[in-house]
Coordinates of N, CA and C and ligand atoms in Angstrom, one line a residue:
X118 N 7.4 4.1 -5.8 CA 6.9 5.0 -5.4 C 6.5 6.0 -6.5
X119 N 5.2 6.2 -6.6 CA 4.9 6.9 -7.7 C 4.1 8.1 -7.6
X120 N 3.8 8.4 -6.4 CA 2.8 9.6 -6.2 C 4.0 11.0 -6.4
X121 N 3.4 11.8 -7.1 CA 4.5 13.0 -7.3 C 5.0 13.7 -5.9
X122 N 6.1 13.9 -5.9 CA 6.6 14.7 -4.5 C 7.1 16.0 -4.6
X123 N 6.7 16.8 -4.0 CA 7.1 18.3 -3.7 C 8.6 18.1 -3.2
X124 N 8.4 17.8 -1.9 CA 10.1 17.6 -1.2 C 10.3 16.4 -0.7
X125 N 11.6 16.1 -1.5 CA 12.5 15.0 -0.8 C 13.5 15.3 -0.1
X126 N 13.5 14.5 0.9 CA 15.1 14.6 1.7 C 16.2 13.8 1.4
X127 N 17.3 14.0 1.2 CA 18.5 13.1 1.2 C 19.2 13.0 2.3
X128 N 19.5 11.9 3.1 CA 20.5 11.8 4.2 C 21.8 11.5 3.7
X129 N 22.8 11.8 3.6 CA 24.1 11.4 3.3 C 24.5 10.8 4.6
X130 N 24.7 9.4 4.5 CA 25.0 8.6 5.9 C 25.8 7.3 5.4
X131 N 26.8 7.5 4.5 CA 27.5 6.7 3.8 C 29.3 7.1 4.3
X132 N 29.4 7.8 5.2 CA 30.8 8.1 5.6 C 31.2 7.1 6.4
X133 N 32.8 7.0 6.7 CA 33.2 6.2 7.7 C 33.4 6.9 9.0
X134 N 33.6 8.1 9.2 CA 33.9 8.8 10.4 C 35.0 8.8 10.9
X135 N 36.1 9.0 10.1 CA 37.4 9.0 10.4 C 37.9 9.7 11.6
X136 N 37.4 10.6 11.4 CA 37.9 11.8 12.7 C 37.4 11.4 14.0
X137 N 36.3 10.7 14.1 CA 35.6 10.3 15.3 C 36.6 8.9 15.8
X138 N 37.3 8.2 15.0 CA 38.4 7.4 15.4 C 38.1 6.2 16.1
X139 N 36.8 5.6 15.6 CA 36.3 4.3 16.1 C 36.2 3.4 15.0
X140 N 36.1 2.0 15.1 CA 36.1 1.1 14.3 C 34.7 0.7 13.6
X141 N 33.9 1.7 13.6 CA 32.8 1.7 13.1 C 31.8 3.0 12.8
X142 N 31.4 3.2 11.9 CA 30.8 4.5 11.4 C 30.2 5.6 12.5
X143 N 30.5 6.6 12.5 CA 30.0 7.4 13.7 C 28.3 7.3 13.7
X144 N 28.1 7.4 12.5 CA 26.4 7.6 12.4 C 25.8 6.6 13.2
X145 N 26.4 5.3 13.5 CA 25.8 4.4 14.6 C 26.2 4.3 16.0
X146 N 26.9 5.5 16.4 CA 27.1 5.8 17.7 C 26.0 6.2 18.3
X147 N 25.8 5.6 19.7 CA 24.3 5.6 20.2 C 24.4 7.0 20.9
X148 N 23.2 7.9 20.9 CA 22.8 9.0 21.7 C 21.9 8.8 22.6
X149 N 21.9 8.4 24.1 CA 20.9 7.7 25.0 C 20.4 6.5 24.2
X150 N 19.3 6.5 23.9 CA 18.7 5.2 23.4 C 18.3 4.7 22.0
X151 N 18.9 5.8 21.0 CA 19.1 5.3 19.5 C 20.4 5.7 18.7
X152 N 20.5 5.3 17.9 CA 21.8 5.7 16.9 C 21.7 7.1 16.4
X153 N 22.7 7.6 16.2 CA 22.6 9.0 15.4 C 21.7 9.2 14.2
X154 N 21.9 8.2 13.8 CA 20.9 8.0 12.3 C 19.6 7.9 12.4
X155 N 19.4 7.3 13.4 CA 17.9 6.8 14.0 C 17.4 8.2 14.5
X156 N 18.0 9.0 15.2 CA 17.7 10.0 15.8 C 17.4 11.1 14.5
X157 N 18.2 11.2 13.5 CA 18.2 12.2 12.5 C 17.0 11.9 11.6
X158 N 16.9 10.5 11.4 CA 16.0 10.1 10.1 C 14.4 10.4 11.0
X159 N 14.3 10.2 12.5 CA 13.0 10.6 12.9 C 12.8 12.0 13.1
X160 N 13.8 12.8 13.3 CA 13.4 14.3 13.0 C 12.9 14.7 11.8
X161 N 13.4 14.0 10.4 CA 13.2 14.4 9.3 C 11.4 13.8 9.1
X162 N 11.3 12.8 9.6 CA 9.8 12.1 9.8 C 8.9 13.0 10.2
X163 N 9.4 13.9 11.1 CA 8.6 14.7 11.9 C 8.2 15.9 11.1
X164 N 8.6 16.1 10.2 CA 8.5 17.5 9.2 C 7.3 16.9 8.2
X165 N 6.0 17.5 8.4 CA 5.2 16.9 7.5 C 5.4 17.2 6.0
X166 N 6.0 18.5 5.6 CA 6.3 18.8 4.4 C 7.3 17.7 3.6
X167 N 7.9 17.2 4.1 CA 9.1 16.4 3.4 C 8.1 14.9 3.2
X168 N 8.0 14.7 1.8 CA 7.0 13.8 1.0 C 7.8 12.4 1.0
X169 N 9.2 12.1 1.1 CA 10.0 11.1 1.1 C 11.2 11.3 1.4
X170 N 12.1 10.2 2.0 CA 13.4 10.5 2.3 C 14.3 9.5 1.6
X171 N 15.2 9.6 1.2 CA 16.4 8.7 0.5 C 17.6 9.1 1.3
X172 N 18.0 7.6 1.8 CA 19.5 7.8 2.9 C 20.4 7.0 2.1
X173 N 21.6 7.8 1.7 CA 22.7 7.2 0.9 C 23.4 6.3 2.3
X174 N 23.7 5.1 1.8 CA 24.3 4.0 2.7 C 25.4 3.5 2.0
X175 N 26.8 3.1 2.7 CA 27.8 2.4 2.0 C 27.3 1.1 1.5
X176 N 27.6 0.6 0.4 CA 27.5 -0.5 -0.2 C 27.5 -1.8 1.1
X177 N 29.0 -1.7 1.8 CA 29.2 -2.4 2.7 C 28.9 -2.4 4.0
X178 N 27.7 -1.6 4.5 CA 27.2 -1.1 5.4 C 26.6 -2.3 6.2
X179 N 26.8 -3.0 7.1 CA 26.3 -4.3 7.9 C 25.4 -3.7 9.0
X180 N 25.5 -2.5 9.2 CA 24.6 -1.9 10.3 C 23.3 -1.3 10.1
X181 N 23.3 -0.6 8.9 CA 21.9 -0.4 8.6 C 20.8 -1.1 8.7
X182 N 20.8 -2.5 8.0 CA 19.8 -3.4 8.1 C 19.2 -3.7 9.6
X183 N 20.0 -3.2 10.4 CA 19.9 -3.4 11.9 C 18.8 -2.4 12.5
X184 N 18.7 -1.1 11.8 CA 18.1 0.0 12.3 C 16.4 -0.5 12.8
X185 N 16.0 0.3 13.6 CA 14.4 0.4 13.5 C 13.9 1.4 12.9
X186 N 13.9 1.4 11.7 CA 13.3 2.2 10.8 C 12.3 2.0 10.0
X187 N 11.8 0.6 9.8 CA 11.0 0.1 9.0 C 10.0 1.0 8.5
X188 N 9.3 1.6 9.9 CA 8.0 2.4 9.9 C 8.1 3.7 9.2
X189 N 9.2 4.1 8.7 CA 9.9 5.4 8.0 C 9.6 5.4 6.4
X190 N 9.5 4.3 6.3 CA 9.2 4.2 4.5 C 10.1 4.9 4.0
X191 N 11.7 4.6 4.3 CA 12.4 5.3 3.3 C 13.2 4.4 2.3
X192 N 13.6 5.3 1.3 CA 14.4 4.5 0.3 C 15.8 4.7 0.3
X193 N 16.6 3.4 0.6 CA 18.1 3.2 0.6 C 18.7 3.2 -0.8
X194 N 19.6 4.4 -1.1 CA 20.6 4.4 -2.0 C 22.0 4.1 -1.9
X195 N 22.7 3.8 -2.8 CA 24.2 3.7 -2.4 C 25.0 4.9 -2.4
X196 N 25.6 4.9 -1.4 CA 26.7 6.2 -1.1 C 27.9 6.0 -2.1
X197 N 28.6 7.3 -2.1 CA 29.7 7.2 -2.9 C 31.2 7.8 -2.4
X198 N 32.0 8.2 -3.3 CA 33.4 8.1 -2.5 C 33.6 9.4 -1.6
X199 N 32.9 10.3 -2.2 CA 32.8 11.7 -0.9 C 31.1 12.1 -0.6
X200 N 31.1 13.0 0.1 CA 29.7 13.2 0.6 C 29.0 13.6 -0.7
X201 N 29.7 14.4 -1.6 CA 29.2 15.1 -2.6 C 28.7 14.1 -3.7
X202 N 29.3 12.8 -3.6 CA 28.7 11.7 -4.9 C 27.8 11.0 -4.1
X203 N 28.0 10.8 -2.9 CA 26.6 10.1 -2.0 C 25.2 10.9 -2.4
X204 N 25.3 12.2 -2.4 CA 24.2 13.2 -2.5 C 23.8 13.0 -4.3
X205 N 24.7 13.0 -5.0 CA 24.4 12.8 -6.3 C 23.8 11.6 -6.7
X206 N 24.3 10.5 -6.0 CA 23.5 9.2 -6.4 C 22.2 9.3 -5.9
X207 N 22.1 9.9 -4.7 CA 20.4 9.9 -4.4 C 19.8 10.7 -5.3
X208 N 20.3 11.8 -5.9 CA 19.3 12.9 -7.2 C 19.2 11.8 -8.1
X209 N 20.2 11.2 -8.3 CA 20.1 10.2 -9.9 C 18.7 9.2 -9.5
X210 N 19.0 8.7 -8.3 CA 18.0 7.6 -7.9 C 16.5 8.0 -7.8
X211 N 16.4 9.2 -7.7 CA 14.9 10.1 -7.7 C 14.6 10.6 -9.0
X212 N 15.3 10.6 -10.0 CA 15.3 11.2 -11.2 C 14.3 10.5 -12.1
X213 N 13.6 9.7 -11.9 CA 12.5 8.8 -12.6 C 11.0 9.2 -12.2
X214 N 11.1 9.9 -10.9 CA 9.9 10.5 -10.3 C 10.5 11.8 -9.4
X215 N 11.0 12.7 -10.0 CA 11.5 13.8 -9.7 C 10.5 14.7 -8.5
X216 N 11.6 15.1 -7.4 CA 10.6 15.9 -6.6 C 10.8 17.5 -7.0
X217 N 10.3 18.4 -6.7 CA 10.3 19.8 -7.4 C 11.6 20.3 -6.3
X218 N 11.6 20.1 -5.1 CA 12.7 20.3 -4.2 C 13.4 19.2 -3.5
X219 N 14.8 19.6 -3.2 CA 15.3 18.2 -2.3 C 16.0 19.2 -1.2
X220 N 15.9 18.3 -0.1 CA 16.6 18.9 1.0 C 17.4 17.8 1.6
X221 N 18.9 18.4 1.8 CA 19.9 17.5 2.0 C 20.3 17.6 3.6
X222 N 20.2 16.8 4.4 CA 20.6 16.9 5.8 C 21.6 15.9 6.0
X223 N 22.5 16.3 6.5 CA 23.6 15.2 7.2 C 23.0 14.3 8.2
X224 N 23.6 13.2 8.1 CA 23.4 12.1 9.2 C 23.9 12.5 10.3
X225 N 24.9 12.9 10.1 CA 25.7 13.3 11.4 C 25.0 14.7 12.2
X226 N 24.0 15.3 11.8 CA 23.6 16.4 12.5 C 22.2 15.9 13.0
X227 N 22.2 15.3 14.2 CA 20.7 14.5 14.6 C 20.2 15.6 15.7
X228 N 20.8 16.6 15.8 CA 19.9 17.9 17.0 C 19.3 18.5 16.4
X229 N 19.2 18.6 14.9 CA 18.4 19.5 14.5 C 17.0 19.7 14.7
X230 N 16.2 21.0 15.0 CA 14.8 21.2 15.5 C 14.3 21.4 14.2
X231 N 13.0 20.4 14.1 CA 12.0 20.4 13.1 C 11.7 22.3 13.0
X232 N 11.7 22.7 14.1 CA 11.0 24.2 13.3 C 12.1 24.8 12.7
X233 N 13.3 24.5 12.7 CA 14.5 25.2 12.0 C 14.2 24.8 10.5
X234 N 14.0 23.7 10.4 CA 13.9 22.9 9.3 C 12.4 23.6 8.5
X235 N 11.3 23.6 9.2 CA 10.0 24.1 8.9 C 10.2 25.7 8.1
X236 N 11.3 26.4 9.0 CA 11.3 27.7 8.8 C 12.3 27.8 7.2
X237 N 13.1 27.1 7.2 CA 14.2 27.1 5.9 C 13.1 26.7 4.7
X238 N 12.2 25.7 5.0 CA 11.3 25.3 3.9 C 10.3 26.2 3.6
X239 N 9.9 27.1 4.9 CA 8.6 28.2 4.5 C 9.4 29.3 3.6
X240 N 10.8 29.8 3.8 CA 11.2 30.6 3.1 C 11.7 30.4 1.8
X241 N 12.4 29.2 1.7 CA 12.8 28.8 0.2 C 11.6 28.8 -0.9
X242 N 10.3 28.1 -0.3 CA 9.1 27.8 -1.1 C 8.6 29.0 -1.1
X243 N 8.6 30.0 -0.4 CA 7.7 31.5 -0.9 C 8.3 32.2 -1.6
X244 N 10.1 32.1 -1.4 CA 10.5 33.0 -2.4 C 11.0 32.3 -3.5
X245 N 10.8 30.9 -3.4 CA 11.3 30.6 -4.8 C 12.8 30.3 -5.1
X246 N 13.5 30.5 -4.0 CA 14.8 30.4 -4.1 C 15.5 29.4 -3.3
X247 N 17.0 28.9 -3.3 CA 17.4 27.7 -2.6 C 18.0 28.6 -1.2
X248 N 18.3 27.6 -0.2 CA 19.0 28.5 1.0 C 19.4 27.2 1.8
X249 N 20.1 27.7 2.9 CA 20.5 26.8 3.8 C 20.5 27.3 5.3
X250 N 20.3 26.3 6.1 CA 20.4 26.6 7.5 C 22.0 27.4 7.9
X251 N 22.1 28.4 8.6 CA 23.6 28.7 8.9 C 23.3 29.4 10.4
X252 N 24.6 29.4 11.0 CA 24.4 30.0 12.0 C 25.8 31.1 12.2
X253 N 25.4 32.3 12.7 CA 26.5 33.4 12.7 C 27.9 33.0 13.6
X254 N 28.8 33.1 13.3 CA 30.3 33.3 13.8 C 30.1 33.9 15.0
X255 N 30.4 33.2 16.1 CA 30.6 34.0 17.2 C 31.9 34.2 17.9
X256 N 32.8 33.6 17.6 CA 34.2 33.4 18.1 C 35.0 34.5 17.0
X257 N 36.2 34.9 17.5 CA 37.0 35.7 16.8 C 37.9 34.7 15.9
X258 N 37.9 34.9 14.6 CA 38.4 33.9 13.4 C 39.7 34.4 12.8
X259 N 40.6 33.3 13.2 CA 42.0 33.8 12.5 C 42.1 32.8 11.4
X260 N 43.2 33.3 10.4 CA 43.5 32.6 9.4 C 44.8 32.5 9.5
X261 N 45.5 30.9 9.4 CA 47.0 30.8 9.6 C 46.9 29.4 9.7
X262 N 48.4 28.9 10.1 CA 48.9 27.6 10.3 C 49.2 27.5 11.6
X263 N 50.5 27.4 11.7 CA 50.8 27.3 13.2 C 50.9 28.8 13.7
X264 N 50.7 29.9 13.1 CA 50.6 31.1 13.8 C 49.6 31.8 12.9
X265 N 48.9 33.0 13.8 CA 47.7 33.8 13.1 C 48.5 34.8 12.1
X266 N 47.7 34.7 11.0 CA 48.3 35.4 9.8 C 47.4 36.6 9.8
X267 N 46.3 36.4 10.1 CA 45.3 37.6 10.2 C 44.2 37.2 11.1
X268 N 43.3 38.4 11.7 CA 41.9 38.1 12.3 C 41.2 38.6 11.0
X269 N 40.2 37.4 10.5 CA 39.3 37.8 9.6 C 38.3 38.2 10.0
X270 N 37.8 39.5 9.6 CA 36.4 40.2 9.9 C 35.4 39.4 10.1
X271 N 34.5 39.2 10.7 CA 33.6 38.1 11.1 C 32.1 38.4 11.0
X272 N 31.8 39.7 10.8 CA 30.5 40.4 10.7 C 29.7 39.7 9.4
X273 N 30.4 39.0 8.5 CA 29.7 38.8 7.6 C 30.0 37.1 7.1
X274 N 30.4 36.7 8.3 CA 30.9 35.2 8.5 C 29.7 34.5 8.8
X275 N 29.6 33.2 8.3 CA 28.2 32.1 8.7 C 29.0 31.0 8.8
X276 N 28.8 29.9 9.7 CA 28.8 28.4 9.5 C 27.6 27.8 8.6
X277 N 28.0 27.3 7.6 CA 26.8 26.2 7.0 C 26.3 25.3 8.0
X278 N 25.3 25.1 8.0 CA 24.8 23.8 8.5 C 24.0 23.4 7.4
X279 N 23.2 22.3 7.8 CA 22.1 21.5 7.1 C 20.9 21.5 8.0
X280 N 19.7 21.4 7.2 CA 19.6 21.1 5.8 C 20.0 22.2 4.8
X281 N 20.1 21.9 3.6 CA 20.3 22.9 2.5 C 19.2 22.4 1.6
X282 N 18.7 23.3 1.2 CA 17.3 23.0 0.2 C 17.3 23.7 -0.9
X283 N 17.3 23.3 -2.1 CA 17.3 23.6 -3.5 C 16.4 22.9 -4.5
X284 N 16.1 23.6 -5.8 CA 15.2 23.0 -6.8 C 15.8 21.9 -7.2
X285 N 15.2 20.6 -7.3 CA 15.9 19.3 -7.5 C 16.6 19.6 -9.0
X286 N 16.1 20.1 -9.9 CA 16.7 20.2 -11.2 C 18.2 21.2 -11.2
X287 N 17.9 22.2 -10.4 CA 19.0 23.1 -10.4 C 20.2 22.4 -9.4
X288 N 19.9 21.4 -8.6 CA 21.1 21.1 -7.9 C 21.5 19.9 -8.4
X289 N 20.8 18.9 -9.3 CA 21.3 18.0 -10.1 C 22.4 18.3 -11.0
X290 N 21.8 19.6 -11.7 CA 22.9 19.7 -12.5 C 24.2 20.7 -12.2
X291 N 24.0 21.3 -11.0 CA 25.1 21.9 -10.1 C 26.1 21.1 -9.7
X292 N 25.3 19.9 -8.8 CA 26.4 18.7 -8.4 C 27.4 18.2 -9.7
X293 N 26.5 17.8 -10.9 CA 26.9 16.7 -11.7 C 28.2 17.5 -12.4
X294 N 27.7 19.2 -12.7 CA 28.8 19.8 -13.4 C 30.0 20.2 -12.5
X295 N 29.9 20.3 -11.2 CA 31.0 20.8 -10.4 C 31.8 19.5 -10.2
X296 N 31.2 18.4 -9.9 CA 32.1 17.0 -9.7 C 32.7 16.8 -10.9
X297 N 32.2 17.0 -12.2 CA 32.7 16.7 -13.3 C 33.9 17.7 -13.7
X298 N 33.7 18.7 -13.2 CA 34.9 19.8 -13.4 C 36.1 19.4 -12.3
X299 N 36.1 18.7 -11.2 CA 36.8 18.5 -10.3 C 36.8 19.4 -9.1
X300 N 35.8 20.2 -9.2 CA 35.8 21.0 -8.1 C 35.7 20.6 -6.7
X301 N 36.2 21.0 -5.4 CA 35.9 20.5 -4.1 C 34.5 20.8 -3.6
X302 N 33.7 20.0 -3.5 CA 32.3 20.4 -3.2 C 32.1 19.6 -1.7
X303 N 32.1 20.9 -0.7 CA 31.8 20.0 0.7 C 30.5 20.4 1.3
X304 N 29.5 21.3 0.3 CA 28.2 21.0 0.6 C 27.3 21.5 -0.5
X305 N 26.0 21.3 -0.5 CA 25.4 21.6 -1.9 C 25.7 23.0 -2.5
X306 N 25.3 23.8 -1.2 CA 25.4 25.4 -1.5 C 26.5 25.9 -2.6
X307 N 27.8 25.2 -2.4 CA 29.1 25.6 -3.1 C 28.8 25.4 -4.5
X308 N 28.0 24.1 -4.9 CA 27.9 23.8 -6.1 C 26.7 24.8 -6.8
X309 N 26.0 25.2 -6.1 CA 25.1 26.1 -6.6 C 25.5 27.3 -6.7
X310 N 26.6 27.9 -6.1 CA 27.1 29.2 -6.3 C 28.2 29.1 -7.4
X311 N 28.8 27.9 -7.5 CA 29.5 28.0 -8.8 C 28.6 28.2 -10.0
X312 N 27.4 27.8 -9.8 CA 26.4 28.2 -11.0 C 25.9 29.8 -11.2
X313 N 26.3 30.3 -9.8 CA 25.8 31.7 -10.1 C 24.8 31.9 -9.3
X314 N 24.1 31.0 -9.0 CA 22.7 31.1 -8.4 C 22.6 31.5 -7.0
X315 N 21.7 32.2 -6.5 CA 21.8 32.6 -5.1 C 21.4 31.3 -3.9
X316 N 22.0 31.6 -2.7 CA 21.9 30.9 -2.0 C 21.5 31.6 -0.6
X317 N 20.5 31.7 0.0 CA 19.8 32.3 0.8 C 20.1 31.6 2.3
X318 N 20.7 32.6 3.5 CA 21.1 32.0 4.4 C 19.9 32.4 5.5
X319 N 19.7 31.0 6.2 CA 18.4 31.1 6.9 C 19.0 31.2 8.4
X320 N 19.0 31.9 9.1 CA 19.7 31.5 10.5 C 18.9 30.4 11.1
X321 N 19.7 29.4 11.8 CA 19.4 28.2 12.4 C 19.8 28.4 13.9
X322 N 19.5 27.4 14.7 CA 20.1 27.2 15.7 C 21.8 26.5 15.7
X323 N 22.7 27.2 16.4 CA 23.9 27.2 16.5 C 24.3 25.4 17.3
X324 N 23.3 25.0 17.8 CA 23.2 23.6 18.7 C 23.1 22.4 17.5
X325 N 22.9 22.9 16.5 CA 22.4 21.8 15.5 C 24.0 21.6 14.8
X326 N 24.6 21.1 16.1 CA 26.1 20.6 15.4 C 26.3 19.2 14.6
X327 N 27.3 19.3 13.9 CA 27.8 18.0 13.2 C 28.4 17.1 14.0
X328 N 28.2 15.9 14.5 CA 29.0 15.2 15.2 C 30.1 14.6 14.4
X329 N 31.3 15.0 14.6 CA 32.7 15.0 14.1 C 33.7 14.1 14.7
X330 N 33.9 14.8 16.1 CA 34.9 14.2 17.0 C 34.3 13.8 18.4
X331 N 35.4 12.9 18.9 CA 34.7 12.6 20.2 C 33.8 13.7 21.0
X332 N 34.5 14.7 21.2 CA 34.0 15.8 22.2 C 32.5 16.2 21.7
X333 N 32.2 16.1 20.3 CA 31.2 16.5 19.8 C 29.9 15.5 20.3
X334 N 30.2 14.3 20.2 CA 29.5 12.9 20.5 C 28.8 13.2 22.1
X335 N 30.0 13.6 22.9 CA 29.8 14.1 24.4 C 28.6 15.0 24.5
X336 N 29.0 16.2 23.8 CA 28.0 17.2 23.7 C 26.9 17.0 23.3
X337 N 26.9 15.8 22.3 CA 25.4 15.8 21.8 C 24.7 14.9 22.4
X338 N 25.2 14.3 23.3 CA 24.4 13.5 24.2 C 23.7 14.2 25.3
X339 N 24.5 15.3 25.8 CA 24.0 16.1 26.8 C 22.5 17.0 26.0
X340 N 22.7 17.5 24.9 CA 22.0 18.4 24.2 C 20.6 17.7 23.7
X341 N 20.7 16.3 23.4 CA 19.7 15.4 23.0 C 18.8 15.2 24.1
X342 N 19.5 15.1 25.6 CA 19.0 14.8 26.7 C 18.1 16.1 26.9
X343 N 18.5 17.4 26.9 CA 17.9 18.6 26.8 C 16.9 18.9 26.2
X344 N 16.6 18.2 24.9 CA 15.9 18.4 24.0 C 14.6 17.4 24.3
X345 N 15.2 16.2 24.6 CA 13.9 15.3 25.2 C 13.2 15.7 26.2
X346 N 14.2 16.4 27.2 CA 13.4 17.0 28.6 C 12.1 18.1 28.1
X347 N 12.6 18.9 27.0 CA 11.9 20.2 26.9 C 10.6 19.8 25.8
X348 N 10.6 18.4 25.4 CA 9.5 18.1 24.2 C 8.2 17.3 24.7
Ligands
LIG185 N1 31.4 9.3 0.9 C1 30.5 10.0 2.3 C2 31.1 10.6 3.2 C3 30.3 11.2 4.3 N2 28.7 11.1 4.1 C4 28.0 11.7 4.9 O1 28.1 13.1 4.9 C5 27.7 13.6 6.3 C6 28.8 14.6 6.6 O2 30.2 14.3 6.6 P1 31.5 13.9 7.6 O3 30.9 14.7 8.6 O4 32.6 14.5 7.0 O5 31.4 12.5 7.8 P2 32.3 11.4 7.5 O6 32.8 11.6 6.2 O7 31.9 10.0 8.2 O8 33.4 12.0 8.6 P3 35.2 11.9 8.3 O9 35.3 12.8 7.6 O10 35.6 12.1 9.8 O11 35.4 10.4 7.8 C7 27.9 12.4 7.4 O12 26.3 12.0 8.0 C8 28.5 11.5 6.5 O13 27.7 10.0 6.5 C9 28.2 10.5 3.0 O14 27.1 10.1 2.9 N3 29.2 9.9 2.1
LIG186 C1 27.7 19.9 4.7 C2 28.4 20.4 6.1 O1 27.8 19.7 6.9 C3 28.1 22.1 6.0 O2 29.0 22.7 7.1 C4 29.8 20.3 5.9 O3 30.1 21.0 4.9 C5 30.1 18.9 5.7 O4 31.3 18.8 5.9 P1 32.1 17.5 6.1 O5 33.5 17.5 5.8 O6 31.8 16.4 4.9 O7 31.8 16.9 7.2

């Protein structure tokens, strides 16, 4: 792939899905007619501003070759030990022909609305700053273990979602630096924040859920049916 790229997408899809409690990775669970991963890749393919997609897949993943995604023209890269390692591997794989921007979206978030992705892209590219989709916390938040230690003021609290969109060179440097320092990085924004760079919070739909536990899968099946009815 040698054409210059403005926006590349990275889909970390190399997890084992331990919290789902299955004998196969959760990204291969079906929602209606397709796997979670196929749904997610199709959603990104529907966003015309994305020039190419790299999907990080575990080296011993025997499921990925079975997917019906040839038509999407993706590039497969090896996943890593943690999500951040998978993302960094994908960034390194594209460094020979680097994009200006990189958009990272969890395979486990198939319900994302393309309109929200387009909203994030429009903001970041016009403002020249990185950003993430996020949803405002709606519940009362407690800090504690077995007992509540504190009710945390929630007016400034957001749930980070994906996609997360950053300038390629900045994210490559931030992730590489953070991981070499041993920092715990659970999203791209936290690596960027460690560099003291801004992360714009762009409000997105709260039904852009990450399918993590069995009840999330049941909810996702319902939400996907609703999406398909209205599309
Ligand atoms: N080493 C890893 C770990 C996770 N992921 C991906 O990162 C996304 C979000 O991670 P998470 O929901 O935690 O998925 P898992 O790590 O598979 O789940 P668990 O923590 O329950 O094992 C998922 O699409 C997952 O496939 C990845 O690409 N590489
Ligand atoms: C990136 C993310 O989805 C933002 O909320 C989240 O941090 C992923 O966490 P996980 O533990 O890897 O699922």
